[in-house]
């Protein structure tokens, strides 16, 4: 059942490139001006010549995306005529994290949309390349070419995957789609342990990369979360709190009121406008989006938050001075980084802003770092720092950001769509069943590839043990719906998302310790993130009426990917015994029957 | 319900009418005007010695004229310099463009009147204002940053030949008529 993981072929030094299975040639890559088809193509090798490339074994990964025009019938590892224009690289360096011009440029394809000053002037200054004056003039006149709205609309996160599909293998791995429910296009790629961004996060919201994106993303997420809570009193309370911080900016930040007052006024006015239309979530969201796309308003709010962070830094200089490594000092750092317009937020800035803005209201910021760090999994980190030790269900409303080098966007967790309440469980499970049946059709040994994905942690195969990789949740269709999202937790069916939100005691921090006693979920008081399913589940009138949903295949019904048994209030996760063979892992069915009295 | 979907369906563009109609104070430069009015009030009620500034005669609040008196004990003592301030519409989130209108011989000013001063470039924050810029420029007259000169000859003469420097300052200086 479980096999040791294979290292991804493309990460092995010396392996002959990074193969793309047969189906890929039918996918039409755009010819980019970056010369991807040239020598510096970033380590794409077309074909099964690469180690394990065309193999549908453990190292394989189903890649589906609407953009791929391959038909399902052609998906197969067996044969391969390779038409890819990509340079077949045999250089080990091309398979490692060595940046190549093409891949790194592609990586930023969807990011800032701006070219560097040098590149914008390079052609004009070709003959006077060393003319410092010309370069200085170009730099002086340089205007970044920023496109798109300041804060974009929510769009499916598969867009990110598509943008990265042509990029460096590290990025490909981290953004890989395994499957999308209902997506008919399948591809096989020799990737393992891929963090499937679109599975964890269904949507994202692009933020303009004008140097304020981190500030803008957090500020927008703050307001959006306030709206999603659906609590007008909380919104008004936050308005009071933010307004009361004006004095803090003056005393701790040392700014006279004419500096911060116009900016704080814009923030307060936004609170007021949101409060005025609060009864209509749609109108409030429109107001928020419009305000953040108004450069005048957004600029003021963002700078207001910069001033808040700067004041927090100066007001807590003792706590933070050790983190300022430059010789600027606390005040110099605040001026040079925090309060300097259009300068991107850094880690300390995030900590400061979280401390002054999010922590007092109980919000959590979680950032997924999609960068070129080693490994094939997106790293996550939460702010404030102590939130990293907490179970997701214990966290307050969480703002998710996606970090790509020098840029932040807002992410939204994949959650079940908000369909009619009475049909949701079956609909949702049906979706995943279909998705997995695709997997079974395509991959001959799907469990093996799953095991690889789950970081080869045997515990991860057991429902109830989240070994940490978000891939598990998503593979199992257990993506936690974003508590901040008003779209997954609509007032009409607030409990509907929860069967998949908090189905099991996930001990993700110490994942290796087997547990036998399920956490009594009902012990948790109703929280504002609306994870109320357990409460519903424990109601006596429902306890006896719980019925196992009908499934269409016994294979799936008995599979540990079936999450239906989490609906059973008497469900007990099985205990994992490392020495036991597979037959002893079976009593799941029995326990479920016991529970369904 | 998924009201966000309505946004998604509007194909990524924020209708301009919506933006304009969002609120009244949203026109570009509105906040800059407000801020500049405040600064003007401050300059008039508590003027700093040796510097002054006022919006230019055409009534455009984004365009100012300023004067700096050369500090005593510097080669510029007794001279008066006029400057122009052009404020961007996103002021104070971006610095004003400041030029010397009066020809000046100074290591950090070129012959077009452009100034090399960090707070007018990458050190700018919204906490600076017109008065602090003028006071910084005034102190720059007495303490040039000779490490990064715009006028290399001036930077050299400042240390090596103060007398010649003073001569060049006086040669270059030319009082402008009031505009």
XYZ file of C-alpha atoms in Angstrom:
776
model
C 0.000 0.000 0.000
C 2.701 2.296 0.794
C 5.866 2.699 -1.097
C 8.817 4.813 -0.290
C 8.730 7.982 -2.232
C 10.670 8.520 -5.302
C 12.448 11.704 -5.647
C 11.113 13.712 -8.493
C 13.140 13.026 -11.503
C 13.870 16.599 -12.194
C 15.367 17.132 -8.812
C 17.922 14.452 -9.181
C 21.233 15.830 -10.175
C 22.412 14.348 -13.346
C 19.113 13.039 -14.476
C 18.674 13.709 -18.076
C 16.191 16.472 -17.983
C 12.683 16.895 -17.030
C 10.312 14.957 -19.041
C 6.887 15.720 -20.184
C 4.645 12.920 -21.077
C 3.200 12.177 -24.375
C 0.121 14.200 -23.998
C 1.908 17.426 -23.546
C 2.885 17.990 -27.134
C -0.706 18.567 -27.936
C -0.802 21.396 -25.565
C 0.173 24.483 -27.361
C 2.612 26.536 -25.483
C 2.758 30.070 -26.551
C 5.904 31.061 -28.181
C 7.240 33.684 -25.924
C 9.652 36.388 -26.870
C 11.804 35.160 -24.069
C 13.233 32.484 -26.219
C 11.953 29.588 -24.271
C 12.642 27.382 -27.203
C 16.216 28.463 -27.233
C 19.097 27.167 -25.288
C 18.197 28.685 -21.985
C 14.865 27.055 -21.833
C 15.054 26.229 -18.213
C 15.445 22.555 -18.197
C 12.555 21.213 -20.097
C 13.283 17.957 -21.690
C 10.617 16.548 -23.830
C 10.178 12.897 -23.663
C 10.572 9.808 -21.697
C 14.293 9.928 -22.051
C 14.361 11.685 -18.779
C 14.371 9.513 -15.778
C 10.915 8.333 -15.056
C 9.467 10.811 -17.385
C 6.846 8.876 -19.174
C 6.160 6.623 -16.289
C 2.782 6.594 -14.756
C 4.146 5.126 -11.600
C 4.514 6.667 -8.215
C 6.226 9.658 -9.538
C 3.457 10.642 -11.799
C 1.075 13.367 -11.291
C -2.118 14.013 -13.000
C -2.191 17.401 -14.470
C -5.461 18.783 -15.485
C -6.291 22.187 -16.525
C -8.850 23.703 -18.770
C -6.206 25.287 -20.847
C -4.776 22.060 -21.960
C -6.366 20.919 -25.086
C -5.341 17.352 -24.783
C -8.090 14.861 -24.904
C -8.333 12.288 -22.235
C -7.875 9.476 -24.642
C -4.421 10.535 -25.525
C -3.297 10.635 -21.973
C -0.973 7.804 -21.546
C 2.538 7.271 -20.572
C 3.210 4.523 -22.987
C 4.146 6.079 -26.225
C 5.628 9.273 -27.167
C 6.356 11.232 -30.173
C 7.798 14.377 -28.860
C 7.082 17.506 -30.718
C 7.926 19.983 -28.106
C 10.064 22.783 -29.298
C 11.781 22.892 -25.984
C 15.431 22.412 -25.865
C 16.144 19.056 -24.390
C 18.548 19.939 -21.730
C 20.961 17.409 -20.451
C 22.654 19.754 -18.123
C 22.022 18.937 -14.511
C 22.074 22.562 -13.657
C 19.034 23.103 -15.741
C 17.169 20.730 -13.500
C 18.052 22.415 -10.302
C 17.126 25.694 -8.883
C 19.548 27.616 -10.961
C 17.586 30.508 -12.311
C 17.485 30.724 -16.013
C 16.500 33.886 -17.773
C 13.526 32.396 -19.447
C 12.080 30.726 -16.448
C 12.569 33.559 -14.099
C 11.038 35.958 -16.510
C 8.115 33.692 -16.957
C 7.767 33.393 -13.280
C 7.043 37.029 -13.125
C 4.828 36.922 -16.077
C 1.758 37.548 -14.027
C 3.340 39.527 -11.329
C 4.326 43.048 -11.812
C 3.869 43.442 -15.484
C 6.560 45.964 -15.455
C 9.890 45.948 -17.014
C 13.024 47.068 -15.399
C 14.391 50.486 -16.124
C 17.392 49.019 -17.754
C 15.483 46.815 -20.088
C 13.219 49.610 -21.122
C 16.130 51.693 -22.106
C 18.534 49.062 -23.190
C 17.746 49.125 -26.826
C 17.800 52.877 -27.086
C 21.119 53.041 -25.375
C 22.716 50.235 -27.204
C 25.478 52.304 -28.666
C 25.949 54.338 -25.537
C 25.562 51.499 -23.150
C 28.069 53.000 -20.817
C 26.692 56.425 -21.011
C 25.870 57.008 -17.407
C 23.996 60.156 -18.189
C 21.693 58.408 -20.589
C 21.043 55.695 -18.069
C 20.378 58.196 -15.388
C 17.985 60.006 -17.634
C 16.218 56.777 -18.431
C 15.960 55.938 -14.781
C 14.681 59.380 -14.005
C 12.014 59.253 -16.646
C 11.171 55.639 -16.018
C 7.558 54.957 -15.320
C 6.624 51.436 -14.425
C 4.127 49.969 -16.778
C 1.468 48.882 -14.353
C -1.528 47.128 -15.725
C -4.788 46.012 -14.322
C -6.767 47.300 -11.409
C -5.176 48.012 -8.065
C -7.222 45.214 -6.587
C -8.584 42.748 -9.066
C -11.557 40.481 -9.000
C -11.538 37.038 -7.570
C -10.461 34.686 -10.275
C -9.761 30.955 -10.240
C -6.331 30.156 -9.005
C -5.719 27.871 -11.933
C -4.612 31.004 -13.710
C -1.527 30.944 -11.561
C -0.832 27.381 -12.501
C -1.220 28.159 -16.140
C 1.187 31.010 -15.905
C 3.718 28.821 -14.202
C 3.244 25.792 -16.375
C 5.872 27.155 -18.708
C 8.267 28.133 -16.005
C 10.900 26.549 -13.892
C 10.168 23.019 -12.687
C 10.239 24.167 -9.099
C 7.406 26.498 -9.822
C 5.595 23.937 -11.864
C 5.707 21.533 -8.989
C 4.487 24.044 -6.506
C 1.604 25.209 -8.585
C 0.631 21.921 -10.102
C -2.986 21.072 -10.484
C -3.684 17.495 -9.826
C -7.200 17.504 -10.886
C -10.087 19.810 -10.981
C -13.499 18.529 -10.373
C -15.179 18.337 -13.679
C -12.149 19.286 -15.658
C -11.952 16.981 -18.606
C -8.367 17.555 -19.587
C -5.729 15.387 -18.071
C -2.034 15.332 -18.355
C 0.582 13.199 -16.830
C 3.655 14.810 -15.514
C 6.468 13.165 -13.634
C 6.098 15.211 -10.528
C 5.857 14.071 -7.001
C 5.082 15.742 -3.764
C 3.575 18.571 -5.633
C 1.821 21.165 -3.704
C -1.288 21.766 -5.641
C -2.010 25.371 -5.154
C -5.344 25.459 -6.922
C -6.597 22.643 -4.772
C -5.836 24.368 -1.554
C -6.863 27.736 -2.818
C -9.668 27.888 -5.278
C -9.428 31.557 -6.060
C -7.060 34.386 -5.886
C -7.283 38.104 -6.216
C -4.509 39.823 -8.110
C -3.045 42.883 -6.510
C -1.208 45.462 -8.519
C 2.504 45.291 -7.983
C 3.276 48.951 -7.597
C 5.351 48.515 -4.491
C 2.400 48.634 -2.169
C 0.962 45.234 -2.958
C 1.718 43.662 0.396
C 0.250 46.598 2.257
C -2.660 46.728 -0.121
C -3.358 43.016 0.095
C -3.389 43.000 3.878
C -5.478 46.139 4.056
C -7.982 44.777 1.586
C -8.057 41.421 3.325
C -8.671 43.164 6.620
C -11.744 44.949 5.344
C -12.958 41.980 3.376
C -12.694 39.795 6.447
C -14.588 42.318 8.492
C -17.333 42.232 5.901
C -17.368 38.482 5.709
C -17.942 38.154 9.420
C -21.328 39.661 8.894
C -21.190 41.489 12.176
C -21.915 45.151 11.861
C -21.112 45.771 15.494
C -17.641 44.443 14.918
C -17.172 46.674 11.919
C -18.211 49.675 13.924
C -16.020 48.620 16.815
C -13.060 48.431 14.472
C -13.855 51.871 13.182
C -13.662 53.171 16.723
C -10.437 51.325 17.393
C -8.740 52.566 14.216
C -9.865 56.093 14.932
C -8.547 55.893 18.461
C -5.163 54.907 17.039
C -4.800 58.410 15.616
C -3.471 59.541 18.933
C -1.053 56.651 18.860
C 0.297 57.776 15.506
C 0.835 61.202 16.972
C 2.442 60.171 20.238
C 4.355 57.054 19.301
C 4.830 57.761 15.626
C 5.708 61.369 16.163
C 3.694 62.655 13.241
C 1.730 65.877 13.443
C -1.921 65.567 12.714
C -1.775 67.237 9.340
C 0.319 64.302 8.138
C -1.890 61.444 9.225
C -5.295 63.061 9.538
C -6.237 63.163 5.848
C -5.202 59.547 5.463
C -6.934 58.348 8.600
C -10.019 60.226 7.477
C -10.120 58.177 4.291
C -9.955 54.978 6.295
C -12.690 56.112 8.634
C -14.832 57.214 5.732
C -14.468 53.817 4.168
C -15.649 52.281 7.426
C -18.632 54.582 7.342
C -19.484 53.776 3.762
C -19.199 50.081 4.427
C -21.326 50.421 7.492
C -23.969 52.263 5.534
C -24.405 49.460 3.043
C -23.613 46.658 5.420
C -27.021 45.058 5.123
C -26.230 44.179 1.531
C -23.050 42.128 1.357
C -22.905 42.626 -2.342
C -23.086 46.378 -2.114
C -20.529 46.413 0.663
C -18.147 44.312 -1.353
C -18.619 46.542 -4.356
C -17.938 49.573 -2.226
C -14.809 48.012 -0.832
C -13.518 47.010 -4.226
C -14.279 50.385 -5.723
C -12.598 52.191 -2.883
C -9.475 50.109 -3.164
C -9.385 50.728 -6.879
C -9.562 54.448 -6.369
C -5.958 55.558 -6.237
C -6.809 58.554 -4.121
C -8.609 56.563 -1.443
C -6.431 53.494 -1.553
C -3.249 55.533 -1.416
C -4.448 57.266 1.712
C -5.577 54.064 3.419
C -2.367 52.277 2.608
C -0.254 55.113 3.864
C -2.420 55.317 6.950
C -1.609 51.680 7.622
C 2.048 52.404 6.981
C 1.885 55.113 9.596
C 0.172 52.720 11.994
C 2.897 50.153 11.488
C 5.569 52.800 11.833
C 4.004 54.060 15.021
C 3.854 50.539 16.365
C 7.536 50.152 15.595
C 8.530 53.384 17.285
C 6.203 52.728 20.177
C 7.721 49.297 20.733
C 11.245 50.139 19.751
C 12.720 47.958 22.462
C 10.991 44.890 21.120
C 11.889 45.427 17.517
C 15.240 47.195 17.484
C 17.038 43.871 17.503
C 15.337 42.925 14.244
C 16.614 45.963 12.401
C 19.856 44.767 11.008
C 20.831 47.868 9.139
C 22.488 50.727 10.933
C 19.550 53.003 10.330
C 18.093 52.560 13.749
C 14.434 52.233 14.527
C 13.468 55.646 13.280
C 15.648 55.480 10.223
C 14.278 52.091 9.325
C 10.732 53.300 9.734
C 11.417 56.208 7.427
C 13.355 54.197 4.899
C 11.088 51.174 4.674
C 7.787 51.485 6.447
C 6.855 55.079 5.754
C 8.505 55.390 2.391
C 5.847 55.398 -0.304
C 5.757 52.527 -2.758
C 8.287 50.475 -0.860
C 7.265 46.889 -0.505
C 6.399 45.490 2.865
C 9.097 43.362 4.415
C 8.854 40.746 7.081
C 9.163 43.196 9.907
C 6.577 45.391 8.274
C 4.179 42.473 8.135
C 4.770 41.751 11.808
C 4.178 45.367 12.695
C 1.025 45.655 10.658
C -0.338 42.386 11.998
C 0.351 43.538 15.516
C -1.351 46.849 15.160
C -4.129 45.935 12.758
C -5.001 42.262 12.749
C -3.992 40.831 16.094
C -6.220 43.031 18.259
C -9.254 41.946 16.276
C -8.212 38.323 16.253
C -7.415 37.978 12.577
C -4.644 35.742 11.370
C -2.485 36.276 8.322
C -1.244 33.196 6.526
C 1.208 33.582 3.711
C 1.989 30.890 1.174
C 5.482 31.434 -0.116
C 5.708 30.421 -3.743
C 9.350 30.986 -4.382
C 12.367 29.146 -5.575
C 13.178 27.598 -2.262
C 13.991 23.936 -2.368
C 11.247 21.409 -2.277
C 8.079 21.054 -4.175
C 5.740 22.409 -1.612
C 4.671 25.916 -0.947
C 5.818 27.024 2.456
C 3.273 28.500 4.758
C 3.753 30.866 7.593
C 1.255 32.519 9.831
C 1.269 35.852 11.546
C 1.199 36.462 14.440
C 3.883 33.968 15.088
C 2.045 32.061 17.803
C -0.673 31.205 15.324
C 1.707 28.740 13.746
C 1.292 26.508 16.738
C -2.448 26.572 16.623
C -4.715 24.184 14.904
C -6.463 25.825 11.972
C -9.806 25.423 13.662
C -8.580 27.422 16.613
C -7.532 30.341 14.491
C -9.574 33.399 14.022
C -10.571 34.573 10.603
C -7.615 34.117 8.366
C -6.378 36.241 5.513
C -4.465 34.187 2.996
C -1.802 35.766 0.881
C 0.274 34.288 -1.881
C 3.832 35.506 -1.917
C 5.790 35.305 -5.061
C 9.139 37.036 -5.043
C 8.453 40.725 -4.608
C 4.736 40.338 -4.873
C 1.669 39.499 -2.836
C -1.770 38.438 -3.979
C -4.771 37.397 -1.949
C -5.737 33.744 -1.909
C -9.030 32.133 -1.038
C -9.198 28.670 0.336
C -10.915 26.056 -1.683
C -14.124 25.244 -0.008
C -17.260 23.568 -1.108
C -19.325 25.856 -3.229
C -22.393 27.195 -1.530
C -25.076 25.079 -3.129
C -28.528 24.396 -1.749
C -28.167 23.088 1.770
C -30.039 19.856 1.449
C -27.997 18.488 -1.355
C -24.587 19.708 -0.526
C -23.033 16.628 1.022
C -23.898 14.365 -1.803
C -23.086 16.917 -4.404
C -19.763 17.603 -2.937
C -18.830 14.029 -2.408
C -20.012 13.176 -5.805
C -17.655 15.723 -7.211
C -14.724 14.225 -5.484
C -15.743 10.753 -6.322
C -15.778 11.665 -9.937
C -12.468 13.306 -9.633
C -10.914 10.305 -8.086
C -12.404 7.928 -10.502
C -10.598 9.895 -13.123
C -7.499 9.364 -11.199
C -8.126 5.677 -11.071
C -8.677 5.525 -14.727
C -5.536 7.278 -15.580
C -3.011 6.335 -13.040
C -2.486 2.696 -12.624
C -1.280 3.003 -9.069
C -2.979 6.029 -7.718
C -2.369 5.283 -4.098
C 1.281 5.294 -4.653
C 1.261 8.666 -6.147
C -0.875 9.870 -3.321
C 1.571 8.506 -0.866
C 4.297 10.355 -2.570
C 2.363 13.469 -2.417
C 1.752 13.177 1.211
C 5.415 13.324 1.831
C 5.522 9.635 2.255
C 4.187 9.909 5.697
C 2.384 6.703 6.460
C 0.215 8.460 8.935
C -1.027 10.602 6.188
C -2.832 7.664 4.734
C -5.044 7.490 7.734
C -7.980 9.768 7.898
C -7.600 11.973 10.848
C -3.910 12.462 10.534
C -2.924 15.469 8.702
C 0.757 15.290 8.246
C 0.974 18.879 7.455
C 1.150 19.015 3.710
C -1.912 20.816 2.614
C -2.023 18.374 -0.198
C -3.638 15.884 2.089
C -6.615 17.940 2.794
C -7.030 18.749 -0.768
C -6.524 15.277 -2.033
C -9.195 14.151 0.294
C -11.463 16.936 -0.648
C -11.204 18.355 2.789
C -10.014 21.772 1.900
C -10.973 23.927 4.763
C -13.328 26.567 3.587
C -12.026 29.957 4.252
C -13.640 31.373 7.287
C -13.136 34.781 5.886
C -14.849 34.060 2.690
C -18.375 35.269 2.563
C -18.905 33.133 -0.436
C -18.453 29.783 1.088
C -20.229 30.513 4.274
C -23.320 32.186 3.116
C -25.865 32.977 5.771
C -28.344 30.736 4.055
C -26.325 27.653 4.718
C -23.690 28.449 7.253
C -23.423 24.919 8.473
C -23.096 23.357 5.128
C -19.473 23.950 4.626
C -18.531 22.483 7.896
C -18.724 18.775 7.242
C -15.577 19.304 5.355
C -14.236 22.076 7.407
C -13.694 20.453 10.709
C -14.260 16.830 10.266
C -11.431 15.485 12.276
C -8.989 16.314 14.943
C -6.111 17.318 12.811
C -2.976 17.498 14.795
C -0.892 19.004 12.204
C 1.791 20.399 14.396
C 2.886 17.130 16.020
C 1.636 14.963 13.245
C 3.498 11.847 14.147
C 1.707 10.993 17.339
C -1.102 8.579 16.844
C -4.258 9.397 18.649
C -7.035 7.058 19.406
C -9.589 9.236 21.025
C -11.328 11.637 18.774
C -11.509 15.149 19.936
C -14.981 15.991 21.068
C -15.665 18.595 18.541
C -18.790 19.746 20.234
C -16.787 21.005 23.146
C -15.796 23.980 21.133
C -18.110 26.882 21.581
C -19.606 28.292 18.447
C -17.081 30.578 16.962
C -17.554 33.336 14.576
C -15.932 31.486 11.785
C -19.089 29.518 11.652
C -17.676 26.088 12.056
C -20.843 24.916 13.535
C -21.337 21.587 11.988
C -20.196 19.734 15.019
C -22.753 21.462 17.092
C -25.436 20.531 14.670
C -24.131 17.085 14.575
C -24.357 16.634 18.291
C -27.928 17.670 18.587
C -29.852 14.707 19.956
C -32.553 14.902 17.395
C -30.001 14.545 14.671
C -27.732 12.097 16.322
C -30.053 9.233 15.821
C -31.076 10.229 12.391
C -27.665 10.266 10.895
C -27.426 7.995 7.948
C -24.515 7.118 5.929
C -24.940 8.662 2.528
C -25.306 6.297 -0.319
C -22.404 5.974 -2.635
C -22.225 4.534 -5.978
C -19.229 2.347 -5.740
C -18.102 0.228 -2.907
C -14.557 1.064 -3.816
C -15.024 4.623 -2.915
C -17.383 3.921 -0.087
C -14.756 1.950 1.718
C -11.916 4.145 0.693
C -10.273 6.287 3.251
C -10.761 9.081 0.811
C -14.394 8.877 1.604
C -14.988 11.596 4.097
C -18.578 10.777 4.767
C -17.813 8.978 7.995
C -16.701 12.238 9.481
C -20.321 13.150 9.534
C -20.845 10.433 12.014
C -20.657 11.870 15.496
C -19.470 8.542 16.810
C -16.679 8.214 14.351
C -13.389 7.104 15.782
C -10.276 7.329 13.709
C -8.476 4.096 13.471
C -5.165 3.676 15.089
C -2.208 3.357 12.892
C 0.087 0.472 13.656
C 3.263 0.713 11.712
C 3.867 -2.993 11.863
C 0.412 -4.018 10.944
C -0.189 -5.017 7.401
C -2.882 -3.689 5.269
C -5.535 -6.093 6.420
C -5.408 -4.606 9.852
C -6.053 -1.218 8.522
C -9.440 -2.315 7.430
C -11.704 -1.952 10.484
C -12.748 1.408 9.278
C -15.909 -0.013 7.924
C -16.644 -1.674 11.190
C -16.182 1.413 13.221
C -18.403 3.291 10.953
C -21.101 0.751 11.287
C -20.797 0.907 14.999
C -21.249 4.568 14.797
C -24.243 4.605 12.612
C -26.598 3.161 15.165
C -24.758 33.743 -1.964
C -21.738 34.084 -4.156
C -22.134 37.690 -4.871
C -18.526 37.810 -5.825
C -19.478 36.008 -8.960
C -21.110 39.115 -10.218
C -17.755 40.774 -10.006
C -16.071 37.997 -11.800
C -18.550 38.264 -14.560
C -17.789 41.897 -15.144
C -14.579 40.792 -16.751
C -12.087 42.457 -14.549
C -12.819 46.010 -15.369
C -14.051 48.399 -12.812
C -16.577 50.622 -14.492
C -15.342 54.151 -14.461
C -18.751 55.464 -13.611
C -18.799 53.336 -10.502
C -15.469 54.659 -9.406
C -16.379 58.242 -9.950
C -19.678 57.806 -8.282
C -18.231 56.071 -5.286
C -17.729 59.264 -3.411
C -17.118 62.914 -3.840
C -13.609 63.217 -2.445
C -12.243 60.756 -4.929
C -10.990 63.061 -7.640
C -7.282 62.849 -8.196
C -5.372 65.417 -6.266
C -8.130 66.089 -3.807
C -6.101 64.925 -0.867
C -3.011 66.623 -2.210
C -4.896 69.929 -2.324
C -6.100 69.456 1.195
C -2.617 68.736 2.384
C -1.079 71.673 0.531
C -3.645 74.053 1.942
C -2.650 72.900 5.400
C 1.004 73.396 4.621
C 0.343 76.864 3.276
C -1.435 77.750 6.470
C 1.510 76.555 8.493
C 4.015 78.470 6.395
C 2.003 81.636 6.880
C 1.306 81.258 10.575
C 4.714 80.009 11.649
C 7.265 80.927 9.011
C 10.784 79.612 9.284
C 13.580 82.163 9.045
C 15.251 82.402 5.665
C 12.717 80.418 3.671
C 9.335 81.164 2.215
C 6.959 79.575 -0.242
C 3.672 80.416 -1.871
C 1.509 79.001 -4.632
C 2.354 80.454 -7.994
C 0.347 83.323 -9.322
C -1.796 81.249 -11.646
C -3.715 79.859 -8.714
C -2.613 76.306 -9.281
C -2.103 74.871 -5.818
C 0.122 72.128 -7.226
C 2.709 74.662 -8.387
C 4.585 76.796 -5.884
C 7.369 79.358 -5.875
C 9.803 79.470 -3.000
C 12.814 81.454 -1.895
C 15.820 80.545 0.200
C 18.227 83.056 1.653
C 21.825 81.972 1.567
C 22.971 81.160 5.099
C 25.573 83.318 6.761
C 29.133 82.013 6.858
C 28.650 80.242 3.547
C 29.645 81.314 0.038
C 25.977 82.009 -0.518
C 25.589 84.557 2.291
C 23.499 87.518 1.238
C 22.163 85.866 -1.883
C 18.542 84.918 -2.458
C 17.558 81.893 -4.509
C 14.232 81.209 -6.110
C 12.928 77.733 -6.545
C 9.959 76.099 -8.174
C 7.939 73.327 -6.565
C 5.750 71.092 -8.683
C 3.619 68.791 -6.568
C 2.348 65.540 -8.039
C -1.336 64.767 -7.740
C -0.531 61.944 -5.365
C 1.361 64.247 -3.035
C 2.374 63.593 -0.259
C 2.928 60.005 -1.350
C 5.471 61.256 -3.838
C 7.921 64.128 -3.422
C 7.545 67.434 -5.205
C 9.837 68.225 -8.101
C 12.050 71.037 -6.898
C 14.273 73.096 -9.171
C 16.460 76.102 -8.569
C 15.120 78.863 -10.793
C 18.009 81.109 -9.860
C 21.291 79.946 -11.412
C 23.437 78.560 -8.637
C 26.926 77.159 -8.487
C 26.720 74.279 -6.052
C 28.149 70.750 -5.972
C 24.700 69.169 -5.731
C 22.865 71.310 -8.255
C 23.381 71.010 -11.965
C 23.239 73.833 -14.462
C 19.560 73.232 -15.142
C 18.788 73.776 -11.506
C 18.135 70.111 -10.751
C 18.936 69.145 -7.216
C 20.473 66.004 -5.826
C 18.956 65.623 -2.397
C 17.972 62.307 -0.982
C 14.727 63.402 0.617
C 13.550 64.588 -2.781
C 14.226 61.150 -4.186
C 14.252 57.839 -2.417
C 14.225 59.131 1.132
C 10.952 60.924 0.751
C 8.171 60.123 3.166
C 4.820 61.743 3.668
C 6.144 63.228 6.874
C 8.222 65.739 4.942
C 6.621 68.928 3.768
C 7.465 72.040 1.824
C 9.036 73.735 4.791
C 11.248 70.807 5.716
C 12.378 70.545 2.106
C 13.285 74.227 2.051
C 15.157 73.980 5.318
C 17.025 70.935 4.047
C 17.979 72.804 0.902
C 19.129 75.740 2.964
C 21.413 73.526 4.977
C 22.608 71.888 1.769
C 23.939 75.273 0.710
C 26.305 75.296 3.656
C 27.021 71.575 3.742
C 27.097 70.130 0.252
C 27.274 66.419 -0.188
C 30.514 66.299 -2.107
C 30.481 62.538 -2.253
C 27.827 62.490 -4.956
C 28.117 65.740 -6.843
C 26.133 66.829 -9.832
C 28.722 69.503 -10.429
C 32.094 67.826 -10.052
C 34.120 70.965 -10.427
C 32.226 72.653 -7.662
C 32.711 69.666 -5.395
C 36.447 69.825 -5.970
C 36.769 73.553 -5.514
C 34.669 73.489 -2.319
C 37.544 71.837 -0.490
C 40.565 72.906 -2.512
C 39.964 76.523 -3.379
C 37.213 78.236 -1.393
C 38.135 81.599 -2.821
C 37.685 80.475 -6.406
C 34.495 78.701 -5.360
C 33.122 81.947 -3.971
C 34.040 83.730 -7.198
C 32.242 81.141 -9.286
C 29.195 81.409 -7.045
C 29.054 85.139 -7.547
C 29.661 84.829 -11.291
C 26.902 82.338 -11.681
C 24.385 84.093 -9.507
C 21.878 86.235 -11.277
C 18.885 87.715 -9.544
C 15.670 86.915 -11.271
C 12.894 89.353 -11.791
C 9.851 88.578 -9.773
C 7.354 86.657 -11.799
